[in-house]
Coordinates of C-alpha atoms and ligand atoms in Angstrom, one line a residue:
M426 CA 0.0 0.0 0.0
Q427 CA 1.3 3.5 -0.8
V428 CA 1.6 5.9 2.0
D429 CA 1.2 9.7 2.0
R430 CA 5.0 10.3 1.8
D431 CA 5.7 8.0 -1.3
P432 CA 6.5 10.2 -4.3
V433 CA 4.0 10.1 -7.2
T434 CA 6.0 8.8 -10.2
V435 CA 6.0 10.0 -13.8
A436 CA 4.9 6.4 -14.7
E437 CA 1.6 7.2 -13.1
A438 CA 1.0 9.8 -15.8
V439 CA -0.5 9.4 -19.2
D440 CA 0.5 10.8 -22.6
D441 CA 1.1 14.1 -24.7
P442 CA 0.6 17.8 -23.6
W443 CA -1.1 16.5 -20.6
T444 CA 1.9 14.2 -19.9
M445 CA 4.1 17.2 -20.3
A446 CA 2.1 19.2 -17.8
L447 CA 2.1 16.3 -15.3
R448 CA 5.9 15.8 -15.7
Q449 CA 6.4 19.5 -14.9
F450 CA 4.1 19.3 -11.9
V451 CA 5.5 16.0 -10.5
Q452 CA 9.0 17.4 -10.6
V453 CA 8.0 20.5 -8.7
A454 CA 5.8 18.7 -6.3
Q455 CA 8.6 16.3 -5.4
R456 CA 11.0 19.2 -4.9
L457 CA 8.5 20.9 -2.6
G458 CA 8.0 17.7 -0.7
L459 CA 4.2 17.9 -1.1
K460 CA 2.3 15.2 0.6
R461 CA 1.2 12.3 -1.7
G462 CA -2.5 13.2 -1.2
I463 CA -2.0 16.8 -2.3
Q464 CA 0.0 15.7 -5.3
Q465 CA -2.6 13.2 -6.3
Y466 CA -5.4 15.8 -5.9
L467 CA -3.6 18.4 -8.0
M468 CA -2.6 15.8 -10.7
V469 CA -6.2 15.3 -11.7
P470 CA -8.8 17.9 -13.0
E471 CA -11.5 18.5 -10.5
R472 CA -14.2 18.4 -13.1
E473 CA -14.4 17.5 -16.8
L474 CA -17.3 18.0 -19.1
T475 CA -17.5 16.5 -22.6
V476 CA -20.3 17.7 -24.8
N477 CA -21.4 16.4 -28.2
F478 CA -23.9 18.8 -29.8
P479 CA -25.7 19.3 -33.1
V480 CA -25.4 22.5 -35.2
K481 CA -27.5 23.4 -38.2
M482 CA -25.3 24.2 -41.2
D483 CA -26.2 26.8 -43.8
D484 CA -27.0 24.1 -46.4
G485 CA -29.6 22.6 -44.1
S486 CA -27.6 19.6 -42.9
V487 CA -26.8 18.9 -39.3
R488 CA -23.2 18.4 -38.0
V489 CA -22.3 17.1 -34.6
F490 CA -19.4 18.7 -32.8
T491 CA -17.4 17.7 -29.7
G492 CA -16.4 20.2 -27.1
Y493 CA -14.9 20.2 -23.6
R494 CA -14.7 22.3 -20.5
V495 CA -12.3 21.3 -17.8
H496 CA -11.9 22.7 -14.3
H497 CA -8.4 21.8 -13.1
S498 CA -8.7 23.5 -9.7
L499 CA -11.1 25.7 -7.9
V500 CA -9.1 26.0 -4.7
R501 CA -8.0 29.6 -5.1
G502 CA -11.3 30.9 -6.7
P503 CA -13.5 30.7 -9.7
A504 CA -12.1 28.7 -12.6
K505 CA -10.6 31.0 -15.3
G506 CA -9.4 30.0 -18.8
G507 CA -9.9 30.4 -22.5
I508 CA -11.9 28.5 -25.1
R509 CA -10.0 27.1 -28.1
Y510 CA -11.6 26.3 -31.5
H511 CA -9.1 24.1 -33.4
P512 CA -9.2 20.8 -35.2
A513 CA -6.6 19.3 -32.9
V514 CA -8.4 20.0 -29.7
S515 CA -8.5 17.0 -27.4
L516 CA -9.4 16.3 -23.8
H517 CA -5.7 15.8 -23.0
E518 CA -4.8 19.2 -24.5
V519 CA -7.6 20.9 -22.7
R520 CA -6.6 19.3 -19.4
A521 CA -3.0 20.4 -19.8
L522 CA -4.1 24.0 -20.6
A523 CA -6.4 24.0 -17.6
M524 CA -3.6 22.9 -15.3
W525 CA -1.3 25.6 -16.7
M526 CA -4.1 28.1 -16.0
T527 CA -4.1 27.1 -12.3
W528 CA -0.4 27.7 -12.1
K529 CA -0.6 31.0 -14.1
C530 CA -3.3 32.5 -11.9
A531 CA -1.5 31.4 -8.8
L532 CA 1.8 32.8 -10.0
M533 CA 0.2 36.2 -10.7
N534 CA -1.6 36.0 -7.4
L535 CA -5.0 36.4 -9.1
P536 CA -8.0 35.0 -7.1
Y537 CA -8.7 32.3 -9.6
G538 CA -8.5 28.6 -10.2
G539 CA -7.7 27.1 -13.6
A540 CA -9.9 26.0 -16.5
K541 CA -9.9 25.6 -20.2
G542 CA -12.4 24.7 -22.9
G543 CA -12.4 23.8 -26.6
V544 CA -14.3 22.6 -29.5
V545 CA -12.9 20.3 -32.2
V546 CA -13.5 22.5 -35.2
D547 CA -11.6 24.6 -37.7
P548 CA -13.5 27.9 -37.4
H549 CA -12.1 29.1 -40.7
T550 CA -14.3 26.5 -42.5
L551 CA -17.5 27.8 -41.0
S552 CA -19.6 30.7 -42.2
R553 CA -20.2 33.6 -39.7
D554 CA -23.8 32.3 -39.0
E555 CA -22.5 28.7 -38.5
L556 CA -19.8 29.9 -36.1
E557 CA -22.4 31.9 -34.1
R558 CA -24.8 28.9 -33.9
L559 CA -21.9 26.6 -32.9
T560 CA -20.8 29.1 -30.2
R561 CA -24.3 29.6 -28.8
R562 CA -25.0 25.9 -28.6
Y563 CA -21.6 25.1 -27.0
A564 CA -22.2 27.9 -24.5
A565 CA -25.6 26.5 -23.6
E566 CA -24.0 23.0 -23.2
I567 CA -21.3 24.2 -20.8
A568 CA -23.6 26.7 -19.0
V569 CA -23.9 24.2 -16.2
F570 CA -20.2 25.1 -15.4
M571 CA -20.3 28.8 -16.1
H572 CA -21.0 31.5 -13.5
P573 CA -19.4 34.9 -12.8
H574 CA -18.3 33.4 -9.5
G575 CA -17.7 29.8 -10.8
D576 CA -16.2 29.7 -14.3
I577 CA -15.3 32.7 -16.5
P578 CA -14.2 31.8 -20.0
A579 CA -12.0 34.0 -22.3
P580 CA -10.6 33.8 -25.8
D581 CA -7.9 31.4 -26.9
V582 CA -6.7 30.1 -30.3
G583 CA -9.5 30.3 -32.9
T584 CA -11.8 32.4 -30.8
N585 CA -12.1 36.2 -30.3
A586 CA -14.1 39.0 -28.8
Q587 CA -17.1 38.3 -31.1
V588 CA -17.2 34.7 -29.9
M589 CA -17.1 35.9 -26.3
A590 CA -20.0 38.3 -27.1
S591 CA -22.1 35.3 -28.3
I592 CA -21.3 33.4 -25.2
M593 CA -22.2 36.3 -22.9
D594 CA -25.5 36.9 -24.8
T595 CA -26.5 33.3 -24.7
Y596 CA -25.8 32.9 -21.0
S597 CA -27.6 36.2 -20.3
M598 CA -30.7 35.2 -22.3
H599 CA -31.2 32.2 -20.1
R600 CA -31.2 34.3 -17.0
G601 CA -33.3 37.3 -18.2
H602 CA -30.7 40.0 -17.6
S603 CA -27.2 40.9 -18.8
I604 CA -24.3 39.2 -17.0
P605 CA -21.1 40.6 -18.4
A606 CA -18.9 39.2 -15.7
V607 CA -19.4 35.6 -16.9
V608 CA -16.9 36.0 -19.7
T609 CA -13.8 38.2 -20.4
G610 CA -12.2 39.4 -23.6
K611 CA -15.6 40.8 -24.7
P612 CA -16.0 43.8 -26.9
V613 CA -15.7 47.0 -24.9
V614 CA -19.2 48.1 -25.8
I615 CA -20.8 45.3 -23.8
G616 CA -18.5 45.5 -20.7
G617 CA -15.2 44.4 -22.1
S618 CA -12.0 46.2 -20.9
V619 CA -10.0 48.6 -22.8
G620 CA -6.5 47.1 -23.3
R621 CA -7.7 43.5 -23.1
A622 CA -7.4 42.8 -26.8
E623 CA -3.7 43.7 -26.7
A624 CA -3.0 42.5 -23.1
T625 CA -1.2 39.2 -23.8
G626 CA 1.0 40.6 -26.5
R627 CA 1.7 43.7 -24.3
G628 CA 2.6 41.4 -21.4
V629 CA 5.0 39.5 -23.7
M630 CA 6.7 42.8 -24.7
L631 CA 6.9 44.0 -21.1
V632 CA 8.5 40.8 -19.7
A633 CA 10.9 40.6 -22.7
R634 CA 12.1 44.1 -22.0
E635 CA 12.5 43.6 -18.3
A636 CA 14.2 40.2 -18.8
A637 CA 16.6 41.7 -21.3
R638 CA 17.6 44.3 -18.7
L639 CA 17.8 41.6 -16.0
F640 CA 19.9 39.2 -18.0
G641 CA 22.1 41.7 -19.7
L642 CA 20.8 41.2 -23.3
P643 CA 20.7 44.0 -25.8
W644 CA 17.3 45.6 -26.3
E645 CA 17.5 48.6 -28.8
G646 CA 17.8 46.9 -32.1
A647 CA 17.6 43.4 -30.7
T648 CA 16.4 41.0 -33.4
V649 CA 13.2 39.1 -32.9
A650 CA 11.4 36.2 -34.5
V651 CA 7.7 35.5 -33.7
Q652 CA 6.0 32.2 -34.5
G653 CA 2.2 32.7 -34.8
F654 CA 0.6 35.9 -36.0
G655 CA -2.7 35.8 -34.1
N656 CA -4.0 37.8 -31.1
V657 CA -0.8 37.2 -29.2
G658 CA 1.9 37.0 -31.9
S659 CA 0.8 40.0 -34.0
V660 CA 0.4 42.3 -31.0
A661 CA 3.7 41.2 -29.4
A662 CA 5.5 41.7 -32.8
R663 CA 4.1 45.2 -33.2
L664 CA 4.8 46.3 -29.6
L665 CA 8.3 44.8 -29.7
Q666 CA 9.0 46.8 -32.8
E667 CA 7.5 50.0 -31.3
A668 CA 9.7 49.4 -28.3
G669 CA 12.9 49.5 -30.5
C670 CA 13.5 45.9 -31.5
R671 CA 14.0 44.7 -35.1
V672 CA 11.4 42.0 -35.9
V673 CA 13.1 40.0 -38.6
A674 CA 10.6 37.1 -39.0
V675 CA 7.0 36.2 -38.3
S676 CA 4.8 33.2 -39.3
D677 CA 1.4 31.7 -39.2
V678 CA 0.0 28.3 -40.0
R679 CA 0.7 28.7 -43.7
G680 CA 4.4 29.7 -43.3
G681 CA 6.7 32.5 -42.5
I682 CA 8.4 35.6 -43.8
Y683 CA 11.9 36.9 -43.2
A684 CA 13.6 40.3 -43.8
D685 CA 17.0 41.0 -42.2
R686 CA 16.5 44.8 -42.2
G687 CA 13.3 44.2 -40.1
L688 CA 9.6 43.8 -41.1
D689 CA 7.1 46.7 -40.9
I690 CA 4.7 44.9 -38.6
A691 CA 1.8 47.3 -39.2
A692 CA 2.1 46.7 -42.9
V693 CA 2.3 42.9 -42.3
Q694 CA -0.9 43.1 -40.3
Q695 CA -2.6 44.9 -43.2
H696 CA -1.3 42.3 -45.6
A697 CA -2.5 39.4 -43.3
A698 CA -5.9 41.1 -42.9
A699 CA -6.3 41.4 -46.7
T700 CA -5.0 38.0 -47.7
G701 CA -5.5 35.8 -44.7
S702 CA -1.8 35.1 -44.1
V703 CA 1.6 36.8 -43.6
V704 CA 2.8 34.6 -46.5
G705 CA 3.6 36.6 -49.7
F706 CA 4.3 39.9 -47.9
P707 CA 6.2 42.0 -50.5
G708 CA 9.9 42.4 -50.1
A709 CA 10.3 39.5 -47.6
A710 CA 11.9 36.1 -48.1
A711 CA 9.9 32.9 -47.4
V712 CA 10.9 30.9 -44.2
S713 CA 9.2 27.8 -42.8
N714 CA 7.9 27.6 -39.3
A715 CA 10.7 25.1 -38.4
E716 CA 13.4 27.4 -39.9
L717 CA 12.0 30.5 -38.1
L718 CA 12.5 28.8 -34.7
E719 CA 16.2 28.3 -35.5
L720 CA 17.1 31.8 -36.7
P721 CA 20.0 33.5 -35.0
V722 CA 18.0 36.2 -33.2
T723 CA 18.2 37.8 -29.8
I724 CA 14.6 37.0 -28.8
L725 CA 12.4 34.2 -30.1
V726 CA 8.6 34.4 -29.3
P727 CA 6.7 31.2 -29.9
A728 CA 3.1 32.4 -30.0
A729 CA 1.2 29.5 -31.8
L730 CA 0.7 26.1 -30.3
E731 CA 2.3 23.8 -27.8
G732 CA 5.1 21.3 -28.5
Q733 CA 7.1 23.4 -30.9
I734 CA 10.6 23.4 -29.3
T735 CA 11.4 19.7 -28.6
A736 CA 14.4 17.4 -28.2
A737 CA 14.5 17.3 -32.0
N738 CA 15.3 21.0 -32.5
A739 CA 16.3 22.5 -29.2
S740 CA 20.1 22.1 -29.8
R741 CA 19.7 24.1 -33.0
I742 CA 17.9 27.1 -31.3
R743 CA 20.2 30.1 -31.7
A744 CA 18.0 32.7 -29.9
R745 CA 19.5 34.0 -26.6
M746 CA 16.1 34.3 -25.0
I747 CA 12.8 32.6 -25.6
V748 CA 9.7 34.4 -24.4
E749 CA 6.8 32.0 -24.5
G750 CA 3.7 33.8 -25.8
A751 CA 2.1 30.3 -26.4
N752 CA 1.2 27.9 -23.7
G753 CA 3.4 24.8 -23.5
P754 CA 5.6 25.5 -26.6
T755 CA 8.7 23.9 -25.0
T756 CA 8.9 20.3 -23.9
P757 CA 10.8 19.3 -20.7
E758 CA 13.5 17.6 -22.8
A759 CA 14.0 20.8 -24.8
D760 CA 14.2 22.8 -21.5
A761 CA 17.2 20.8 -20.4
V762 CA 19.0 21.3 -23.7
L763 CA 18.3 25.1 -23.7
A764 CA 19.4 25.4 -20.1
R765 CA 22.7 23.7 -21.0
N766 CA 23.2 26.1 -23.9
G767 CA 22.6 29.1 -21.7
V768 CA 19.3 30.2 -23.4
V769 CA 17.1 32.2 -21.1
V770 CA 13.5 30.8 -21.2
V771 CA 10.8 33.1 -19.8
P772 CA 8.1 30.5 -19.2
D773 CA 4.5 30.6 -20.5
I774 CA 2.8 30.9 -17.1
L775 CA 4.7 34.2 -16.7
A776 CA 5.3 35.5 -20.2
N777 CA 1.8 35.2 -21.5
A778 CA 0.0 36.0 -18.2
G779 CA -0.8 39.6 -19.4
G780 CA -4.0 38.2 -20.9
V781 CA -5.5 36.7 -17.8
V782 CA -4.3 39.7 -15.7
V783 CA -6.3 42.1 -17.8
S784 CA -9.2 39.5 -17.9
Y785 CA -9.1 39.8 -14.1
F786 CA -9.3 43.6 -14.4
E787 CA -12.2 43.2 -16.8
W788 CA -14.0 40.9 -14.4
V789 CA -13.4 43.3 -11.5
Q790 CA -14.7 46.2 -13.6
D791 CA -17.8 44.3 -14.6
L792 CA -18.6 43.2 -11.0
Q793 CA -18.4 46.8 -9.7
A794 CA -19.8 48.3 -12.9
F795 CA -17.1 50.9 -12.9
F796 CA -14.6 51.2 -15.6
W797 CA -11.0 52.3 -15.8
D798 CA -9.2 54.0 -18.7
E799 CA -6.5 52.4 -20.8
A800 CA -3.6 54.2 -19.1
E801 CA -4.8 52.8 -15.8
I802 CA -5.1 49.2 -17.2
N803 CA -1.6 49.3 -18.8
R804 CA 0.0 50.8 -15.7
R805 CA -1.4 48.1 -13.5
L806 CA -0.5 45.4 -16.1
E807 CA 3.1 46.6 -16.3
R808 CA 3.4 46.7 -12.5
L809 CA 2.2 43.1 -12.1
M810 CA 4.2 41.7 -15.0
V811 CA 7.5 43.3 -13.9
Q812 CA 6.9 42.4 -10.3
A813 CA 6.2 38.7 -11.1
L814 CA 9.3 38.5 -13.3
H815 CA 11.5 39.9 -10.5
Q816 CA 10.0 37.5 -8.0
V817 CA 10.5 34.5 -10.2
A818 CA 14.1 35.6 -11.0
A819 CA 14.8 36.0 -7.3
T820 CA 13.5 32.5 -6.6
A821 CA 15.6 31.2 -9.5
R822 CA 18.7 32.8 -8.0
A823 CA 18.0 31.6 -4.5
T824 CA 17.4 28.0 -5.6
G825 CA 19.6 27.6 -8.7
L826 CA 16.5 26.6 -10.7
D827 CA 15.7 27.8 -14.2
L828 CA 12.9 30.4 -14.6
R829 CA 10.2 27.8 -15.5
Q830 CA 11.0 25.6 -12.4
A831 CA 11.1 28.7 -10.2
A832 CA 7.8 30.0 -11.6
L833 CA 6.1 26.6 -11.2
Q834 CA 7.5 26.2 -7.7
R835 CA 6.1 29.6 -6.6
A836 CA 2.7 28.8 -8.2
V837 CA 2.3 25.2 -7.0
Q838 CA 3.3 26.2 -3.5
R839 CA 0.6 28.9 -3.4
V840 CA -2.1 26.4 -4.5
A841 CA -0.9 23.7 -2.1
E842 CA -1.0 26.3 0.8
A843 CA -4.5 27.3 -0.1
L844 CA -5.5 23.6 -0.2
T845 CA -3.9 22.9 3.2
V846 CA -5.5 26.0 4.8
R847 CA -9.0 25.2 3.4
G848 CA -8.8 21.5 4.4
I849 CA -10.7 18.7 3.0
Y850 CA -14.5 18.6 2.9
P851 CA -16.3 17.0 4.7
Ligands
LIG663 P1 -4.9 33.0 -32.5 O1 -5.9 32.0 -33.0 O2 -5.3 34.4 -32.5 O3 -3.6 32.9 -33.4 C1 -2.9 31.7 -33.5 C2 -1.8 31.9 -34.6 O4 -0.9 30.7 -34.7 C3 -2.3 32.1 -36.0 O5 -1.5 33.1 -36.7 C4 -2.2 30.7 -36.7 O6 -2.1 30.8 -38.1 C5 -0.9 30.3 -36.0 N1 -0.8 28.8 -36.1 C6 -1.7 27.9 -35.8 N2 -1.2 26.7 -36.0 C7 0.1 26.8 -36.3 C8 1.2 26.0 -36.6 N3 1.0 24.6 -36.5 N4 2.4 26.5 -36.9 C9 2.6 27.9 -36.9 N5 1.6 28.7 -36.6 C10 0.4 28.2 -36.3 O7 -4.5 32.4 -31.1 P2 -3.8 33.3 -29.9 O8 -4.9 33.7 -29.0 O9 -2.9 34.3 -30.4 O10 -3.0 32.2 -29.1 C11 -1.7 31.8 -29.4 C12 -1.1 31.1 -28.3 O11 -1.1 32.0 -27.1 C13 -1.8 29.8 -27.8 O12 -0.8 28.9 -27.2 C14 -2.7 30.3 -26.6 O13 -3.0 29.3 -25.7 C15 -1.7 31.4 -26.0 N6 -2.3 32.4 -25.2 C16 -3.3 33.2 -25.7 C17 -3.9 34.2 -24.9 C18 -4.9 35.1 -25.4 O14 -5.2 36.1 -24.7 N7 -5.4 35.0 -26.6 C19 -3.4 34.3 -23.6 C20 -2.4 33.5 -23.1 C21 -1.9 32.5 -23.9

């Protein structure tokens, strides 16, 4: 029989992004000496909902879609986390993303637990009406989980402010009055926050700048490559350029572009809006997503999907610093290689936390029905991001851990403490 002090082993875990999240967690939990019961509790999601639901398509046919909403932990407050629309969404991916949300909210000291949701769909293949019907039906299906004090979704890959508006409206219709605080990342006109649309990318820029200072890397003219040109990547690229860096490469799912003199990011945004991709931007050379990751730049910002920097390519990464706009872009094996090669990795739960920080501001504003201006939002965001980076760097210095391990250690410790203080019901 296993006793409470026996370590939980990696072999008890299962496969893929979820395995990766578990391996990160088990490593930290063992280092912290967490009791077996606490480790086991935090290794599994508190609740998981799978929904299979029909949607009427424009041609009159009916298609059945599969979606998920996972609450990893509610110990520190309502569950917070985005909703992803992507063909590769799986329960394991959603679980991993939900666990990372628990650690992210704890690291940033936001009064939230962690959640994530997703629908297995390529939203680009749906018409606007089909997308709205899918969103409204998915929202109705997961409404048993949602509540302004229970579970507050937000945008992620493949979803945006309009999708959040449809979710907020659907939820509100069933209750007979508007409930803006049930979702964040909404359009400003219905209770969204100014600054939220840019918050994740702004946070990436802010931690990159502060980390460059802290680790003695160049900043003015520093070269940057950004993988993924969506909400996070395009904003990060633009703000990094405005802050004085030279963004030499960006990419999206169709491929990448490279220009040694630097890309005009505002012009690339216009090109992508007009054509649907950064590919074919005039005056730039073509580069593949794999090549982009291996460019000799000062700062690499992965801002697409998980599992991009792995044992297979980590030794060829020539960036001096990686700032993780995406969730889970670097595998534990790659982390070890990067650490050996002296690459600074600012981990996802810190680097992309700007989104959930301003989501928190949005929720607070909605609950009090009193709104702040953008300067106030950006000032508060900068303070929290810079402070969190310094705290993580101090923990790293004191323990000899890398930044990811230090960040996870601070976060997991906070959740374990909350769990211990609350005790176990009944
Ligand atoms: P998005 O849908 O707006 O953009 C995703 C981008 O990645 C697109 O440019 C897409 O073409 C590209 N992409 C997709 N698959 C790719 C592939 N295989 N190779 C290269 N590029 C690919 O999504 P987003 O909101 O910008 O999210 C990007 C990442 O940031 C995700 O990991 C997400 O979880 C994370 N994140 C998002 C937020 C947020 O506020 N939106 C907050 C924190 C973290």
